[in-house]
mmCIF file of C-alpha atoms in Angstrom:
data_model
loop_
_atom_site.group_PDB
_atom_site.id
_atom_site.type_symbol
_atom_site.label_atom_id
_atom_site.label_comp_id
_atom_site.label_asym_id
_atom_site.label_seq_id
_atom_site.Cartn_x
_atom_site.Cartn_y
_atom_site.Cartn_z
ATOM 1 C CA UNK A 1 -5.102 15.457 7.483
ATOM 2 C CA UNK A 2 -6.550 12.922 5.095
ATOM 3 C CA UNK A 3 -7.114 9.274 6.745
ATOM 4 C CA UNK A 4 -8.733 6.143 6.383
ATOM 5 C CA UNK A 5 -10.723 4.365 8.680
ATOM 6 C CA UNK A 6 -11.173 0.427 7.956
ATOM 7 C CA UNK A 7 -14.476 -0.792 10.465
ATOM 8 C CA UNK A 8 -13.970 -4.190 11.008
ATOM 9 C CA UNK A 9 -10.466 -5.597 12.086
ATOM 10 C CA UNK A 10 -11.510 -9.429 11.692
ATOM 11 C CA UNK A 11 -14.219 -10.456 9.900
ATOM 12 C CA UNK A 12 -14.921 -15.031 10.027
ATOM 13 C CA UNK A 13 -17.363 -15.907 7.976
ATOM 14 C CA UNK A 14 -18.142 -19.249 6.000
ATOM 15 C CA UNK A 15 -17.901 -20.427 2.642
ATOM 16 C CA UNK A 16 -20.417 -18.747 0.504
ATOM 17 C CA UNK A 17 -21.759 -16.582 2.467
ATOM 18 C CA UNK A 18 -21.425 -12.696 1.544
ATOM 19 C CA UNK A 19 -18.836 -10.217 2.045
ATOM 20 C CA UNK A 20 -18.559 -6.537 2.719
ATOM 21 C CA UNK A 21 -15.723 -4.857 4.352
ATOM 22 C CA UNK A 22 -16.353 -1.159 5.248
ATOM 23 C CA UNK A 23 -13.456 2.038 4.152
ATOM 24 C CA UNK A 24 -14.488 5.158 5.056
ATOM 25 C CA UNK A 25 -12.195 8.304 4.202
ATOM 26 C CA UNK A 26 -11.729 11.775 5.589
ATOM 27 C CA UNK A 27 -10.972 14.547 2.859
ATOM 28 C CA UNK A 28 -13.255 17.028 0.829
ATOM 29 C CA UNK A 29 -11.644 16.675 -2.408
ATOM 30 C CA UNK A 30 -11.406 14.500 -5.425
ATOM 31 C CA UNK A 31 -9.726 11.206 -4.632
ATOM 32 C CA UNK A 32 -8.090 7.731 -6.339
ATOM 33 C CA UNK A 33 -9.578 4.909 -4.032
ATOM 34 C CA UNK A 34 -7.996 1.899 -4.290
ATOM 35 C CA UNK A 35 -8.121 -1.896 -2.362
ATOM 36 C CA UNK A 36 -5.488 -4.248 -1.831
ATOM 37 C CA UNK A 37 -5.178 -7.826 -0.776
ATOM 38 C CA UNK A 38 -2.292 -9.568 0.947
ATOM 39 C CA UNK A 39 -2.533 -13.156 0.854
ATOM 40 C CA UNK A 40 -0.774 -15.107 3.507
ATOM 41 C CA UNK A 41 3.199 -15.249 2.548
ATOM 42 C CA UNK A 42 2.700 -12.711 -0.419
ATOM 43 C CA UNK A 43 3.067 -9.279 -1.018
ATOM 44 C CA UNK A 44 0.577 -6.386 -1.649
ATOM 45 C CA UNK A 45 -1.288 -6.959 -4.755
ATOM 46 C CA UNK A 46 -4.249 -4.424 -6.309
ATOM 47 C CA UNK A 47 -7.793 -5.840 -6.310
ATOM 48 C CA UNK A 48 -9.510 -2.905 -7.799
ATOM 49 C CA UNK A 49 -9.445 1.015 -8.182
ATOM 50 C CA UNK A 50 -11.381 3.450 -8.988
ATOM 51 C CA UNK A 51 -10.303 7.093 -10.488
ATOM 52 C CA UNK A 52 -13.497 8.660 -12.392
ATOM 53 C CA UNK A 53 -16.519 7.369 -14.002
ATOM 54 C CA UNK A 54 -18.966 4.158 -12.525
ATOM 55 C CA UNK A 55 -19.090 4.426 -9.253
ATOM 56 C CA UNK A 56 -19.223 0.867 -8.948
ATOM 57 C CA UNK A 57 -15.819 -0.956 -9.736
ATOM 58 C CA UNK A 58 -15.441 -4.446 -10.737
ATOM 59 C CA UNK A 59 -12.195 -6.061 -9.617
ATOM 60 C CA UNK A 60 -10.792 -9.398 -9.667
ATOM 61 C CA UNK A 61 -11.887 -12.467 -8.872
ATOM 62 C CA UNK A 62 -15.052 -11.883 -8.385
ATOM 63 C CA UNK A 63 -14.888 -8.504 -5.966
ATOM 64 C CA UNK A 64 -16.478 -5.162 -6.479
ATOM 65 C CA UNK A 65 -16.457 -1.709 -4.339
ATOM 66 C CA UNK A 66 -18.801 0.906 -4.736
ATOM 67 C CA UNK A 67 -18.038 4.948 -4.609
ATOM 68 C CA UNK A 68 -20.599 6.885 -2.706
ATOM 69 C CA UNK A 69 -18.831 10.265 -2.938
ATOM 70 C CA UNK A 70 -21.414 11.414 -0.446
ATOM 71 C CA UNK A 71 -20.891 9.043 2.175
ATOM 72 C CA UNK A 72 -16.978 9.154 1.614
ATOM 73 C CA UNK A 73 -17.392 5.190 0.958
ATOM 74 C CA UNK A 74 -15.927 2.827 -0.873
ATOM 75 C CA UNK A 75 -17.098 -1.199 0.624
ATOM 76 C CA UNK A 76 -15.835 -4.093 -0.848
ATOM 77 C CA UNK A 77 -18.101 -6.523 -1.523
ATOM 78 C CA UNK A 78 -18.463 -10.195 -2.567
ATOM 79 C CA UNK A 79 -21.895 -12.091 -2.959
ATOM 80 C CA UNK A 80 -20.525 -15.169 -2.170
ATOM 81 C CA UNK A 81 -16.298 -16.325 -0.677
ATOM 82 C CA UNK A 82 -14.158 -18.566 -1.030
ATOM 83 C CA UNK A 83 -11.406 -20.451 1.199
ATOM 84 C CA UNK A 84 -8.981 -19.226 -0.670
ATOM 85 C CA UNK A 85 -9.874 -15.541 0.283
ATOM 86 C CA UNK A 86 -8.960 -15.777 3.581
ATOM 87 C CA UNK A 87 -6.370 -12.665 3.564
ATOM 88 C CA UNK A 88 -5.496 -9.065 4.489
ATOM 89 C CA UNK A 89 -7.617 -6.050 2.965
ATOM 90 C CA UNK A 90 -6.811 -2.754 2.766
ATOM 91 C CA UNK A 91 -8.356 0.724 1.637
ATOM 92 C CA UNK A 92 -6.408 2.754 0.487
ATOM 93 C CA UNK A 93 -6.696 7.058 -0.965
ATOM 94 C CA UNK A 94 -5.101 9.564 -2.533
ATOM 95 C CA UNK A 95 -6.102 12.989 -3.089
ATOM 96 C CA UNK A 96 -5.869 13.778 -6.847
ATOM 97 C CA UNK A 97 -2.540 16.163 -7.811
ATOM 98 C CA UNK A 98 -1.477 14.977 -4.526
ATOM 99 C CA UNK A 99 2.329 14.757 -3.730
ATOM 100 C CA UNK A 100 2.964 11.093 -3.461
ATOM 101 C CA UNK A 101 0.682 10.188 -0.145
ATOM 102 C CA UNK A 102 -0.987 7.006 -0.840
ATOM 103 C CA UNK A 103 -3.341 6.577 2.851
ATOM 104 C CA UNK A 104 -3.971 3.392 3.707
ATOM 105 C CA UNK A 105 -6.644 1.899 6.880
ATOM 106 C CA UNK A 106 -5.527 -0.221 9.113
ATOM 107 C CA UNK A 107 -6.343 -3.380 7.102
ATOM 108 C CA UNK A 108 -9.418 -6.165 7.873
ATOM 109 C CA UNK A 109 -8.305 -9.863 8.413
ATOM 110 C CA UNK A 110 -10.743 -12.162 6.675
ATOM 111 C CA UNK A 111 -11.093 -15.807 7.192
ATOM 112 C CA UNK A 112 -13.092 -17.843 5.572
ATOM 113 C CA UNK A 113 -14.286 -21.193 7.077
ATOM 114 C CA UNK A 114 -14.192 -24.301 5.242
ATOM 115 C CA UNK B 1 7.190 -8.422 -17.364
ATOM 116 C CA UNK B 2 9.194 -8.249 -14.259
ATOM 117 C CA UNK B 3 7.803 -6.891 -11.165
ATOM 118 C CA UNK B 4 9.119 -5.190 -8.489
ATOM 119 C CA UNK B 5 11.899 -6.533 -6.727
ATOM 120 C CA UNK B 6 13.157 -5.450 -3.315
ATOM 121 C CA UNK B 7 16.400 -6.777 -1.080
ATOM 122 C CA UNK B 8 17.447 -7.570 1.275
ATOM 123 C CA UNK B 9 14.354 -10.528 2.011
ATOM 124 C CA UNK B 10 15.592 -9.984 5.952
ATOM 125 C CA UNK B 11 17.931 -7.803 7.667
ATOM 126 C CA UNK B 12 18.734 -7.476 11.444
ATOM 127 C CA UNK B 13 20.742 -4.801 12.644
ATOM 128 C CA UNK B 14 21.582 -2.880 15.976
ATOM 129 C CA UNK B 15 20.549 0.255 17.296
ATOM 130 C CA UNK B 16 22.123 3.216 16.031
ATOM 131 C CA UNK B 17 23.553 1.392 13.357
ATOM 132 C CA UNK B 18 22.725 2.649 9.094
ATOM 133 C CA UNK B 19 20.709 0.410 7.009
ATOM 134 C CA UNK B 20 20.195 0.711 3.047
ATOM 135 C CA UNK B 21 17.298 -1.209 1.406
ATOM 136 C CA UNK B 22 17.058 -1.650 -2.555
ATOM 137 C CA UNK B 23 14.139 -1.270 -5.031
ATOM 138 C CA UNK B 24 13.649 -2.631 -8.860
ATOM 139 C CA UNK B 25 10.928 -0.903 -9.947
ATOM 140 C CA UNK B 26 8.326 -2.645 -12.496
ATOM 141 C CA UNK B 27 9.334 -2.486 -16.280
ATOM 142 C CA UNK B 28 8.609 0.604 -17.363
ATOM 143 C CA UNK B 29 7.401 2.496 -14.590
ATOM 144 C CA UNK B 30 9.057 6.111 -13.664
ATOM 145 C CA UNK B 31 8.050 6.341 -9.674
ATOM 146 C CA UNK B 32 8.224 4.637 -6.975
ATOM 147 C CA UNK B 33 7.077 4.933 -3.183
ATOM 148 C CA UNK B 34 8.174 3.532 0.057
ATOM 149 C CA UNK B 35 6.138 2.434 2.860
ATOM 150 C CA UNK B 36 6.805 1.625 6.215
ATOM 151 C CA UNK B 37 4.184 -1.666 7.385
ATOM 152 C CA UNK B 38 4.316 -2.112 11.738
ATOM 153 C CA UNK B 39 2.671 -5.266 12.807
ATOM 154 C CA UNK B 40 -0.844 -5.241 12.750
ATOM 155 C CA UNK B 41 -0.653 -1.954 11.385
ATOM 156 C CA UNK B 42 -1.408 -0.635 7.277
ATOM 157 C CA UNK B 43 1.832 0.558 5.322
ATOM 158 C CA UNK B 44 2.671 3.990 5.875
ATOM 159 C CA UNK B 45 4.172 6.206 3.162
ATOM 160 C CA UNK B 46 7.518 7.217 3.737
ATOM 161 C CA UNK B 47 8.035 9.489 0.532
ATOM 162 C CA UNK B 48 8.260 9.139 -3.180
ATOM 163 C CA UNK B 49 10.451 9.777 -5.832
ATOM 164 C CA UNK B 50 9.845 10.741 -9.584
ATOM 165 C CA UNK B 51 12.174 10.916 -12.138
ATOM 166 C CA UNK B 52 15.187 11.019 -9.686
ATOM 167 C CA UNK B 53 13.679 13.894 -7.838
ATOM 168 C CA UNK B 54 11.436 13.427 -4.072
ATOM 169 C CA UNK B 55 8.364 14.058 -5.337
ATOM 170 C CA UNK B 56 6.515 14.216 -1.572
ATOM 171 C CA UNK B 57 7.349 13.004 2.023
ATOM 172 C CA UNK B 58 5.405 11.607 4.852
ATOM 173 C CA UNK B 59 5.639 12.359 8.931
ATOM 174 C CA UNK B 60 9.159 10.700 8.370
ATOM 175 C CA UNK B 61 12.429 12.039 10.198
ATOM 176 C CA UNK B 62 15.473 13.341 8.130
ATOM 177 C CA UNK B 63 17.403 10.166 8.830
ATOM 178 C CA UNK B 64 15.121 8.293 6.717
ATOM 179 C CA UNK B 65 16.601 9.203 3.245
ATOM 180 C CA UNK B 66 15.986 7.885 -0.332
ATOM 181 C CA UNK B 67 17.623 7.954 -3.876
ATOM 182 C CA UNK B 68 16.235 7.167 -7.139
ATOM 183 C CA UNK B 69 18.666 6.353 -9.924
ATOM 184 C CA UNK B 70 18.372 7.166 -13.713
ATOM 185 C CA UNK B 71 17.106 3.087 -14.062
ATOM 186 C CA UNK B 72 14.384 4.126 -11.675
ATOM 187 C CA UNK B 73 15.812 1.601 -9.256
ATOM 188 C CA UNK B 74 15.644 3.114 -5.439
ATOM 189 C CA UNK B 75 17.137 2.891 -1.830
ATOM 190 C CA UNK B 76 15.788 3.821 1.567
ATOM 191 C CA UNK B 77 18.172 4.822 3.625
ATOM 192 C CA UNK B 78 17.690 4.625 7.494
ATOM 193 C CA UNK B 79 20.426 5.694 10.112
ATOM 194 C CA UNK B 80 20.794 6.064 13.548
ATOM 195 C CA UNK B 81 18.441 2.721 13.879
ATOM 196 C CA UNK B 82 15.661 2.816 16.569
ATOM 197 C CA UNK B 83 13.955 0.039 17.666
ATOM 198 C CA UNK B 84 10.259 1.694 16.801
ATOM 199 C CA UNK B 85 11.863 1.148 13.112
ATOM 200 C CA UNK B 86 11.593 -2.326 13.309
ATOM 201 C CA UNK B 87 9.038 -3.028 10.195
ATOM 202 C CA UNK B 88 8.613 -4.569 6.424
ATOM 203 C CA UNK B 89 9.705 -1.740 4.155
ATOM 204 C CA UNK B 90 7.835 -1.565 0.802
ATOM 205 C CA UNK B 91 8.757 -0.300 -2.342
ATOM 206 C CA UNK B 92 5.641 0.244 -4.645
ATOM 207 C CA UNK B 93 6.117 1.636 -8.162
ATOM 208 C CA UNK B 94 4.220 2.864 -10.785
ATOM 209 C CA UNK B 95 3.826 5.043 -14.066
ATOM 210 C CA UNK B 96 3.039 8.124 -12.605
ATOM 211 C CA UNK B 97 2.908 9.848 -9.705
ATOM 212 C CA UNK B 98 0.730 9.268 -6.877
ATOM 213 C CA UNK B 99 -2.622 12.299 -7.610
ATOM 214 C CA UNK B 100 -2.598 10.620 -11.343
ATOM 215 C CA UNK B 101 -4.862 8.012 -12.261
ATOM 216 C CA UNK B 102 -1.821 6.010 -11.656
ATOM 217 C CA UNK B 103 -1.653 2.055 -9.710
ATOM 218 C CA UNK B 104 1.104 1.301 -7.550
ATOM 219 C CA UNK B 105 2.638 -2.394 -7.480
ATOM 220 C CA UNK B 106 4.324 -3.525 -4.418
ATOM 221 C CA UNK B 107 7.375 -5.574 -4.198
ATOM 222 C CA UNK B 108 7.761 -8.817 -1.657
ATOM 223 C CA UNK B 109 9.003 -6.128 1.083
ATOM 224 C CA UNK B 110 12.347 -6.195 3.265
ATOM 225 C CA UNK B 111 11.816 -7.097 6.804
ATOM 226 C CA UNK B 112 14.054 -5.014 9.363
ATOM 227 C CA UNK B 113 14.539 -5.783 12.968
ATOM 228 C CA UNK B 114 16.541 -3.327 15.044
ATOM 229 C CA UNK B 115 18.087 -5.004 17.933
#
């Protein structure tokens, strides 16, 4: 069975400094990788994706993830956060022609320090 | 362009009782997926619908049902309420099905306690 493992459950760090959260997945074939934030009080919303082509994905303010197909990877990363990122990330995978089973890790709390 | 919209905001019910949960999907957008979210815990997919058809279903029992209607509006249906099923429900929709290079947006969610 496909999963996703997320490493870190909280991760404190301070203003500016760097950022990368870890997603590994578990499944041999071709796959839709996806992260999502969850700021406190709101709902899911997509920070990046990736379905074919560079490897490394640029996303929204400011955040990127890189594929490494061989490594079943895909980190987020940040060179440098913000307050207003402290939130909820999650990985999340689908296989491709897959019947509707969007995986998702457990999710790494983030807060940033003032 | 609207996004998704789900209702109830909050429900509490008792065990063994049914409970229906509703789903506007995005503008435009033919699927869409429910997820069950524990505390503490990432969403799990409950199963999806396409084009009024289930179109794939996750370790969920048979009392967890769903509908899609020819708007592409949705319910979950739940009955014989457990307390284990006690979550936030998400609807996520999208333009495609889930395999496609498709994105799914999530609505606000509808948070269930079983007493």
């Amino acid at each position: 069975a496909q999963s996703v493992s997320q490493h870190n459950h909280h991760v404190i760090l301070s203003e500016a400094a760097s950022l990368e959260l870890g997603c590994n997945y578990s499944y041999g074939g071709t796959v839709n990788l996806f992260w999502y934030v969850q700021y406190p009080g709101q709902h899911l919303q997509l920070l990046l994706k990736y379905f074919s082509g560079d490897p490394l994905v640029k996303g929204i303010k400011g955040f990127e993830a890189e594929f490494i197909k061989s490594k079943f990877s895909f980190n987020l990363r940040k060179p440098s956060v913000q307050w207003s990122d402290t939130a909820e990330y999650f990985c999340a995978v689908n296989a491709r022609r897959s019947q509707g089973n969007l995986i998702f890790g457990k999710g790494t709390k983030l807060s940033v320090k003032p | 362009e609207t996004g998704v919209t789900q209702s109830p905001t909050h429900l509490i019910k008792t065990r063994g009782q049914q409970v229906t949960l509703r789903c506007s999907s995005q503008s435009g957008h033919n699927t869409v997926s429910w997820y069950q979210q524990a505390l503490g815990q990432g969403p799990q997919f409950i199963f999806q619908y396409y084009r009024e058809e289930e179109n794939g279903r996750g370790n969920f029992p048979p009392r967890f049902s769903g509908l899609q209607f020819p708007n592409y509006s949705s319910e979950l249906n739940v009955n014989a309420l457990e307390l284990d099923d006690s979550a936030l429900y998400l609807c996520a929709s999208s333009l495609g099905i889930s395999g496609g290079p498709y994105e799914q947006y999530f609505g606000p969610g509808t948070r269930l306690t079983v007493t």
